[in-house]
PDB file of N, CA and C in Angstrom:
ATOM      1  N   ALA A   1     114.361 103.593  80.966  1.00 47.00           N
ATOM      2  CA  ALA A   1     113.589 102.397  80.709  1.00 47.00           C
ATOM      3  C   ALA A   1     112.172 102.758  80.327  1.00 47.00           C
ATOM      4  N   GLY A   2     111.558 103.704  81.013  1.00 50.00           N
ATOM      5  CA  GLY A   2     110.174 104.069  80.753  1.00 50.00           C
ATOM      6  C   GLY A   2     109.980 104.669  79.371  1.00 50.00           C
ATOM      7  N   ARG A   3     110.898 105.542  78.963  1.00 51.00           N
ATOM      8  CA  ARG A   3     110.763 106.165  77.643  1.00 51.00           C
ATOM      9  C   ARG A   3     110.966 105.148  76.536  1.00 51.00           C
ATOM     10  N   GLY A   4     111.906 104.219  76.757  1.00 54.00           N
ATOM     11  CA  GLY A   4     112.146 103.183  75.755  1.00 54.00           C
ATOM     12  C   GLY A   4     110.924 102.309  75.550  1.00 54.00           C
ATOM     13  N   LEU A   5     110.288 101.935  76.631  1.00 54.00           N
ATOM     14  CA  LEU A   5     109.085 101.119  76.545  1.00 54.00           C
ATOM     15  C   LEU A   5     107.983 101.882  75.818  1.00 54.00           C
ATOM     16  N   CYS A   6     107.791 103.139  76.168  1.00 53.00           N
ATOM     17  CA  CYS A   6     106.758 103.944  75.509  1.00 53.00           C
ATOM     18  C   CYS A   6     107.055 104.081  74.017  1.00 53.00           C
ATOM     19  N   ALA A   7     108.330 104.247  73.664  1.00 53.00           N
ATOM     20  CA  ALA A   7     108.704 104.362  72.259  1.00 53.00           C
ATOM     21  C   ALA A   7     108.412 103.058  71.525  1.00 53.00           C
ATOM     22  N   ARG A   8     108.715 101.926  72.158  1.00 53.00           N
ATOM     23  CA  ARG A   8     108.448 100.637  71.521  1.00 53.00           C
ATOM     24  C   ARG A   8     106.954 100.405  71.338  1.00 53.00           C
ATOM     25  N   LEU A   9     106.161 100.953  72.229  1.00 54.00           N
ATOM     26  CA  LEU A   9     104.709 100.796  72.128  1.00 54.00           C
ATOM     27  C   LEU A   9     104.085 101.852  71.218  1.00 54.00           C
ATOM     28  N   GLY A  10     104.895 102.782  70.733  1.00 51.00           N
ATOM     29  CA  GLY A  10     104.388 103.827  69.865  1.00 51.00           C
ATOM     30  C   GLY A  10     103.698 104.948  70.618  1.00 51.00           C
ATOM     31  N   LEU A  11     103.974 105.068  71.897  1.00 53.00           N
ATOM     32  CA  LEU A  11     103.378 106.120  72.718  1.00 53.00           C
ATOM     33  C   LEU A  11     104.436 107.143  73.083  1.00 53.00           C
ATOM     34  N   GLY A  12     104.050 108.385  73.143  1.00 54.00           N
ATOM     35  CA  GLY A  12     104.932 109.388  73.701  1.00 54.00           C
ATOM     36  C   GLY A  12     104.937 109.232  75.211  1.00 54.00           C
ATOM     37  N   TRP A  13     106.083 109.402  75.853  1.00 49.00           N
ATOM     38  CA  TRP A  13     106.140 109.203  77.305  1.00 49.00           C
ATOM     39  C   TRP A  13     105.244 110.194  78.020  1.00 49.00           C
ATOM     40  N   GLN A  14     105.087 111.399  77.468  1.00 58.00           N
ATOM     41  CA  GLN A  14     104.228 112.390  78.111  1.00 58.00           C
ATOM     42  C   GLN A  14     102.768 111.944  78.052  1.00 58.00           C
ATOM     43  N   THR A  15     102.378 111.295  76.966  1.00 61.00           N
ATOM     44  CA  THR A  15     101.021 110.765  76.859  1.00 61.00           C
ATOM     45  C   THR A  15     100.768 109.736  77.948  1.00 61.00           C
ATOM     46  N   SER A  16     101.773 108.901  78.187  1.00 67.00           N
ATOM     47  CA  SER A  16     101.636 107.881  79.221  1.00 67.00           C
ATOM     48  C   SER A  16     101.532 108.516  80.613  1.00 67.00           C
ATOM     49  N   VAL A  17     102.302 109.550  80.862  1.00 67.00           N
ATOM     50  CA  VAL A  17     102.229 110.265  82.142  1.00 67.00           C
ATOM     51  C   VAL A  17     100.845 110.884  82.303  1.00 67.00           C
ATOM     52  N   ASN A  18     100.324 111.477  81.222  1.00 75.00           N
ATOM     53  CA  ASN A  18      98.994 112.083  81.290  1.00 75.00           C
ATOM     54  C   ASN A  18      97.918 111.035  81.547  1.00 75.00           C
ATOM     55  N   THR A  19      98.076 109.864  80.949  1.00 81.00           N
ATOM     56  CA  THR A  19      97.126 108.778  81.181  1.00 81.00           C
ATOM     57  C   THR A  19      97.152 108.366  82.643  1.00 81.00           C
ATOM     58  N   GLN A  20      98.347 108.234  83.212  1.00 82.00           N
ATOM     59  CA  GLN A  20      98.469 107.867  84.619  1.00 82.00           C
ATOM     60  C   GLN A  20      97.841 108.932  85.512  1.00 82.00           C
ATOM     61  N   SER A  21      98.040 110.204  85.180  1.00 86.00           N
ATOM     62  CA  SER A  21      97.454 111.289  85.976  1.00 86.00           C
ATOM     63  C   SER A  21      95.935 111.240  85.923  1.00 86.00           C
ATOM     64  N   GLY A  22      95.389 110.939  84.750  1.00 88.00           N
ATOM     65  CA  GLY A  22      93.936 110.832  84.606  1.00 88.00           C
ATOM     66  C   GLY A  22      93.378 109.680  85.422  1.00 88.00           C
ATOM     67  N   GLU A  23      94.069 108.557  85.398  1.00 91.00           N
ATOM     68  CA  GLU A  23      93.631 107.398  86.183  1.00 91.00           C
ATOM     69  C   GLU A  23      93.689 107.703  87.677  1.00 91.00           C
ATOM     70  N   ALA A  24      94.730 108.409  88.098  1.00 92.00           N
ATOM     71  CA  ALA A  24      94.848 108.777  89.511  1.00 92.00           C
ATOM     72  C   ALA A  24      93.700 109.697  89.917  1.00 92.00           C
ATOM     73  N   GLU A  25      93.346 110.633  89.055  1.00 93.00           N
ATOM     74  CA  GLU A  25      92.235 111.538  89.369  1.00 93.00           C
ATOM     75  C   GLU A  25      90.919 110.761  89.454  1.00 93.00           C
ATOM     76  N   ASN A  26      90.725 109.795  88.556  1.00 94.00           N
ATOM     77  CA  ASN A  26      89.527 108.958  88.629  1.00 94.00           C
ATOM     78  C   ASN A  26      89.473 108.204  89.955  1.00 94.00           C
ATOM     79  N   SER A  27      90.619 107.728  90.416  1.00 95.00           N
ATOM     80  CA  SER A  27      90.670 107.028  91.703  1.00 95.00           C
ATOM     81  C   SER A  27      90.322 107.966  92.847  1.00 95.00           C
ATOM     82  N   ARG A  28      90.853 109.189  92.800  1.00 96.00           N
ATOM     83  CA  ARG A  28      90.546 110.167  93.851  1.00 96.00           C
ATOM     84  C   ARG A  28      89.051 110.476  93.891  1.00 96.00           C
ATOM     85  N   VAL A  29      88.440 110.637  92.723  1.00 97.00           N
ATOM     86  CA  VAL A  29      87.004 110.919  92.645  1.00 97.00           C
ATOM     87  C   VAL A  29      86.215 109.748  93.239  1.00 97.00           C
ATOM     88  N   SER A  30      86.616 108.526  92.922  1.00 97.00           N
ATOM     89  CA  SER A  30      85.935 107.348  93.465  1.00 97.00           C
ATOM     90  C   SER A  30      86.041 107.311  94.987  1.00 97.00           C
ATOM     91  N   ILE A  31      87.211 107.619  95.500  1.00 97.00           N
ATOM     92  CA  ILE A  31      87.415 107.635  96.956  1.00 97.00           C
ATOM     93  C   ILE A  31      86.534 108.700  97.603  1.00 97.00           C
ATOM     94  N   ARG A  32      86.466 109.874  96.994  1.00 98.00           N
ATOM     95  CA  ARG A  32      85.623 110.933  97.556  1.00 98.00           C
ATOM     96  C   ARG A  32      84.141 110.562  97.488  1.00 98.00           C
ATOM     97  N   ASN A  33      83.737 109.856  96.436  1.00 98.00           N
ATOM     98  CA  ASN A  33      82.340 109.407  96.343  1.00 98.00           C
ATOM     99  C   ASN A  33      82.010 108.404  97.444  1.00 98.00           C
ATOM    100  N   ILE A  34      82.951 107.523  97.738  1.00 98.00           N
ATOM    101  CA  ILE A  34      82.754 106.570  98.827  1.00 98.00           C
ATOM    102  C   ILE A  34      82.636 107.322 100.158  1.00 98.00           C
ATOM    103  N   ARG A  35      83.475 108.345 100.347  1.00 98.00           N
ATOM    104  CA  ARG A  35      83.390 109.160 101.564  1.00 98.00           C
ATOM    105  C   ARG A  35      82.017 109.805 101.677  1.00 98.00           C
ATOM    106  N   ARG A  36      81.535 110.369 100.587  1.00 98.00           N
ATOM    107  CA  ARG A  36      80.218 111.021 100.593  1.00 98.00           C
ATOM    108  C   ARG A  36      79.125 110.029 100.979  1.00 98.00           C
ATOM    109  N   ASP A  37      79.162 108.841 100.377  1.00 98.00           N
ATOM    110  CA  ASP A  37      78.153 107.822 100.678  1.00 98.00           C
ATOM    111  C   ASP A  37      78.230 107.362 102.129  1.00 98.00           C
ATOM    112  N   ALA A  38      79.451 107.186 102.638  1.00 98.00           N
ATOM    113  CA  ALA A  38      79.618 106.753 104.030  1.00 98.00           C
ATOM    114  C   ALA A  38      79.119 107.828 104.998  1.00 98.00           C
ATOM    115  N   ASN A  39      79.448 109.086 104.714  1.00 98.00           N
ATOM    116  CA  ASN A  39      78.975 110.176 105.566  1.00 98.00           C
ATOM    117  C   ASN A  39      77.454 110.265 105.540  1.00 98.00           C
ATOM    118  N   GLN A  40      76.876 110.071 104.372  1.00 98.00           N
ATOM    119  CA  GLN A  40      75.413 110.114 104.255  1.00 98.00           C
ATOM    120  C   GLN A  40      74.768 108.993 105.065  1.00 98.00           C
ATOM    121  N   ALA A  41      75.344 107.803 105.001  1.00 97.00           N
ATOM    122  CA  ALA A  41      74.807 106.671 105.765  1.00 97.00           C
ATOM    123  C   ALA A  41      74.886 106.951 107.264  1.00 97.00           C
ATOM    124  N   CYS A  42      75.981 107.566 107.693  1.00 97.00           N
ATOM    125  CA  CYS A  42      76.126 107.906 109.115  1.00 97.00           C
ATOM    126  C   CYS A  42      75.090 108.943 109.531  1.00 97.00           C
ATOM    127  N   LYS A  43      74.871 109.940 108.679  1.00 97.00           N
ATOM    128  CA  LYS A  43      73.879 110.973 109.003  1.00 97.00           C
ATOM    129  C   LYS A  43      72.473 110.379 109.077  1.00 97.00           C
ATOM    130  N   GLU A  44      72.182 109.447 108.185  1.00 97.00           N
ATOM    131  CA  GLU A  44      70.874 108.793 108.229  1.00 97.00           C
ATOM    132  C   GLU A  44      70.709 107.983 109.513  1.00 97.00           C
ATOM    133  N   SER A  45      71.792 107.323 109.947  1.00 97.00           N
ATOM    134  CA  SER A  45      71.738 106.564 111.206  1.00 97.00           C
ATOM    135  C   SER A  45      71.511 107.492 112.386  1.00 97.00           C
ATOM    136  N   GLN A  46      72.138 108.646 112.350  1.00 97.00           N
ATOM    137  CA  GLN A  46      71.976 109.613 113.436  1.00 97.00           C
ATOM    138  C   GLN A  46      70.553 110.170 113.432  1.00 97.00           C
ATOM    139  N   SER A  47      70.034 110.447 112.243  1.00 97.00           N
ATOM    140  CA  SER A  47      68.661 110.960 112.134  1.00 97.00           C
ATOM    141  C   SER A  47      67.645 109.934 112.623  1.00 97.00           C
ATOM    142  N   ALA A  48      67.935 108.666 112.420  1.00 97.00           N
ATOM    143  CA  ALA A  48      67.027 107.591 112.850  1.00 97.00           C
ATOM    144  C   ALA A  48      67.184 107.287 114.333  1.00 97.00           C
ATOM    145  N   GLY A  49      68.119 107.936 114.989  1.00 97.00           N
ATOM    146  CA  GLY A  49      68.322 107.729 116.413  1.00 97.00           C
ATOM    147  C   GLY A  49      69.176 106.515 116.741  1.00 97.00           C
ATOM    148  N   GLU A  50      69.808 105.949 115.750  1.00 97.00           N
ATOM    149  CA  GLU A  50      70.637 104.758 115.965  1.00 97.00           C
ATOM    150  C   GLU A  50      71.995 105.092 116.583  1.00 97.00           C
ATOM    151  N   ILE A  51      72.501 106.299 116.291  1.00 97.00           N
ATOM    152  CA  ILE A  51      73.770 106.737 116.877  1.00 97.00           C
ATOM    153  C   ILE A  51      73.614 108.174 117.373  1.00 97.00           C
ATOM    154  N   SER A  52      74.464 108.548 118.308  1.00 97.00           N
ATOM    155  CA  SER A  52      74.399 109.908 118.861  1.00 97.00           C
ATOM    156  C   SER A  52      75.130 110.884 117.936  1.00 97.00           C
ATOM    157  N   GLU A  53      74.942 112.167 118.201  1.00 96.00           N
ATOM    158  CA  GLU A  53      75.629 113.193 117.414  1.00 96.00           C
ATOM    159  C   GLU A  53      77.143 113.094 117.618  1.00 96.00           C
ATOM    160  N   ASP A  54      77.561 112.776 118.845  1.00 97.00           N
ATOM    161  CA  ASP A  54      78.998 112.599 119.108  1.00 97.00           C
ATOM    162  C   ASP A  54      79.557 111.427 118.304  1.00 97.00           C
ATOM    163  N   ASP A  55      78.793 110.335 118.255  1.00 97.00           N
ATOM    164  CA  ASP A  55      79.218 109.190 117.443  1.00 97.00           C
ATOM    165  C   ASP A  55      79.311 109.571 115.969  1.00 97.00           C
ATOM    166  N   LEU A  56      78.361 110.373 115.504  1.00 97.00           N
ATOM    167  CA  LEU A  56      78.375 110.836 114.120  1.00 97.00           C
ATOM    168  C   LEU A  56      79.658 111.603 113.835  1.00 97.00           C
ATOM    169  N   ARG A  57      80.023 112.517 114.711  1.00 98.00           N
ATOM    170  CA  ARG A  57      81.243 113.312 114.509  1.00 98.00           C
ATOM    171  C   ARG A  57      82.485 112.419 114.507  1.00 98.00           C
ATOM    172  N   ARG A  58      82.528 111.459 115.413  1.00 98.00           N
ATOM    173  CA  ARG A  58      83.672 110.530 115.459  1.00 98.00           C
ATOM    174  C   ARG A  58      83.768 109.717 114.171  1.00 98.00           C
ATOM    175  N   MET A  59      82.616 109.263 113.695  1.00 98.00           N
ATOM    176  CA  MET A  59      82.605 108.471 112.462  1.00 98.00           C
ATOM    177  C   MET A  59      83.023 109.320 111.264  1.00 98.00           C
ATOM    178  N   GLU A  60      82.552 110.553 111.205  1.00 98.00           N
ATOM    179  CA  GLU A  60      82.942 111.438 110.109  1.00 98.00           C
ATOM    180  C   GLU A  60      84.440 111.716 110.137  1.00 98.00           C
ATOM    181  N   ASP A  61      84.986 111.897 111.344  1.00 98.00           N
ATOM    182  CA  ASP A  61      86.435 112.107 111.460  1.00 98.00           C
ATOM    183  C   ASP A  61      87.208 110.880 110.994  1.00 98.00           C
ATOM    184  N   LEU A  62      86.752 109.703 111.380  1.00 98.00           N
ATOM    185  CA  LEU A  62      87.405 108.467 110.965  1.00 98.00           C
ATOM    186  C   LEU A  62      87.320 108.286 109.450  1.00 98.00           C
ATOM    187  N   ILE A  63      86.161 108.566 108.893  1.00 98.00           N
ATOM    188  CA  ILE A  63      85.987 108.463 107.439  1.00 98.00           C
ATOM    189  C   ILE A  63      86.935 109.422 106.728  1.00 98.00           C
ATOM    190  N   GLN A  64      87.083 110.639 107.242  1.00 98.00           N
ATOM    191  CA  GLN A  64      87.979 111.614 106.618  1.00 98.00           C
ATOM    192  C   GLN A  64      89.431 111.158 106.708  1.00 98.00           C
ATOM    193  N   LYS A  65      89.836 110.610 107.847  1.00 98.00           N
ATOM    194  CA  LYS A  65      91.211 110.119 107.992  1.00 98.00           C
ATOM    195  C   LYS A  65      91.494 108.992 107.009  1.00 98.00           C
ATOM    196  N   GLU A  66      90.539 108.081 106.856  1.00 98.00           N
ATOM    197  CA  GLU A  66      90.711 106.982 105.901  1.00 98.00           C
ATOM    198  C   GLU A  66      90.752 107.509 104.465  1.00 98.00           C
ATOM    199  N   THR A  67      89.912 108.499 104.182  1.00 98.00           N
ATOM    200  CA  THR A  67      89.910 109.114 102.855  1.00 98.00           C
ATOM    201  C   THR A  67      91.271 109.722 102.558  1.00 98.00           C
ATOM    202  N   ASP A  68      91.798 110.480 103.517  1.00 98.00           N
ATOM    203  CA  ASP A  68      93.111 111.108 103.339  1.00 98.00           C
ATOM    204  C   ASP A  68      94.198 110.054 103.135  1.00 98.00           C
ATOM    205  N   LYS A  69      94.111 108.948 103.877  1.00 97.00           N
ATOM    206  CA  LYS A  69      95.104 107.882 103.758  1.00 97.00           C
ATOM    207  C   LYS A  69      95.092 107.289 102.353  1.00 97.00           C
ATOM    208  N   PHE A  70      93.913 106.985 101.849  1.00 97.00           N
ATOM    209  CA  PHE A  70      93.833 106.347 100.534  1.00 97.00           C
ATOM    210  C   PHE A  70      94.165 107.303  99.397  1.00 97.00           C
ATOM    211  N   ILE A  71      93.808 108.564  99.533  1.00 97.00           N
ATOM    212  CA  ILE A  71      94.206 109.538  98.511  1.00 97.00           C
ATOM    213  C   ILE A  71      95.719 109.706  98.536  1.00 97.00           C
ATOM    214  N   GLY A  72      96.316 109.672  99.725  1.00 97.00           N
ATOM    215  CA  GLY A  72      97.777 109.716  99.829  1.00 97.00           C
ATOM    216  C   GLY A  72      98.430 108.530  99.139  1.00 97.00           C
ATOM    217  N   LEU A  73      97.834 107.355  99.264  1.00 96.00           N
ATOM    218  CA  LEU A  73      98.358 106.173  98.572  1.00 96.00           C
ATOM    219  C   LEU A  73      98.293 106.346  97.059  1.00 96.00           C
ATOM    220  N   VAL A  74      97.186 106.874  96.572  1.00 95.00           N
ATOM    221  CA  VAL A  74      97.046 107.118  95.133  1.00 95.00           C
ATOM    222  C   VAL A  74      98.119 108.098  94.674  1.00 95.00           C
ATOM    223  N   ASP A  75      98.301 109.173  95.437  1.00 94.00           N
ATOM    224  CA  ASP A  75      99.302 110.178  95.068  1.00 94.00           C
ATOM    225  C   ASP A  75     100.718 109.611  95.071  1.00 94.00           C
ATOM    226  N   SER A  76     101.047 108.786  96.070  1.00 94.00           N
ATOM    227  CA  SER A  76     102.396 108.218  96.118  1.00 94.00           C
ATOM    228  C   SER A  76     102.618 107.223  94.982  1.00 94.00           C
ATOM    229  N   GLU A  77     101.580 106.445  94.641  1.00 91.00           N
ATOM    230  CA  GLU A  77     101.692 105.521  93.509  1.00 91.00           C
ATOM    231  C   GLU A  77     101.864 106.284  92.203  1.00 91.00           C
ATOM    232  N   LEU A  78     101.130 107.384  92.041  1.00 90.00           N
ATOM    233  CA  LEU A  78     101.267 108.203  90.840  1.00 90.00           C
ATOM    234  C   LEU A  78     102.681 108.753  90.733  1.00 90.00           C
ATOM    235  N   LYS A  79     103.209 109.254  91.831  1.00 90.00           N
ATOM    236  CA  LYS A  79     104.566 109.806  91.817  1.00 90.00           C
ATOM    237  C   LYS A  79     105.578 108.731  91.427  1.00 90.00           C
ATOM    238  N   ALA A  80     105.409 107.518  91.948  1.00 88.00           N
ATOM    239  CA  ALA A  80     106.319 106.420  91.604  1.00 88.00           C
ATOM    240  C   ALA A  80     106.206 106.058  90.132  1.00 88.00           C
ATOM    241  N   LYS A  81     104.996 105.989  89.608  1.00 84.00           N
ATOM    242  CA  LYS A  81     104.796 105.666  88.191  1.00 84.00           C
ATOM    243  C   LYS A  81     105.390 106.749  87.299  1.00 84.00           C
ATOM    244  N   GLU A  82     105.179 108.016  87.672  1.00 78.00           N
ATOM    245  CA  GLU A  82     105.757 109.094  86.882  1.00 78.00           C
ATOM    246  C   GLU A  82     107.270 109.020  86.876  1.00 78.00           C
ATOM    247  N   SER A  83     107.864 108.718  88.020  1.00 81.00           N
ATOM    248  CA  SER A  83     109.312 108.575  88.092  1.00 81.00           C
ATOM    249  C   SER A  83     109.803 107.460  87.174  1.00 81.00           C
ATOM    250  N   ASP A  84     109.085 106.333  87.183  1.00 77.00           N
ATOM    251  CA  ASP A  84     109.447 105.217  86.305  1.00 77.00           C
ATOM    252  C   ASP A  84     109.364 105.625  84.849  1.00 77.00           C
ATOM    253  N   LEU A  85     108.312 106.335  84.488  1.00 70.00           N
ATOM    254  CA  LEU A  85     108.116 106.728  83.087  1.00 70.00           C
ATOM    255  C   LEU A  85     109.110 107.791  82.634  1.00 70.00           C
ATOM    256  N   LEU A  86     109.568 108.625  83.557  1.00 70.00           N
ATOM    257  CA  LEU A  86     110.467 109.714  83.191  1.00 70.00           C
ATOM    258  C   LEU A  86     111.936 109.308  83.215  1.00 70.00           C
ATOM    259  N   GLU A  87     112.236 108.096  83.682  1.00 70.00           N
ATOM    260  CA  GLU A  87     113.616 107.638  83.671  1.00 70.00           C
ATOM    261  C   GLU A  87     114.078 107.446  82.243  1.00 70.00           C
ATOM    262  N   ILE A  88     115.332 107.752  82.026  1.00 49.00           N
ATOM    263  CA  ILE A  88     115.891 107.592  80.675  1.00 49.00           C
ATOM    264  C   ILE A  88     116.418 106.208  80.493  1.00 49.00           C
TER     265      ILE A  88
END
């Protein structure tokens, strides 16, 4: 089904897979940028004395777990899309 659709649209199926991979990488980069910003905000709060160093470590761990979860979602969606596109 995926190859037929790509053929009807005038696209090579491999081009479509590459496009999906590029979009997934853009999503991963966005997620990592959000992680960086969140970690920076936590460090600034700790520097200002608003949270303790232990709280900072807990927050960084939580941010990393959420980052891993969302990158995993992107990866699983990419795998599903690739499977759809590679079906005959």
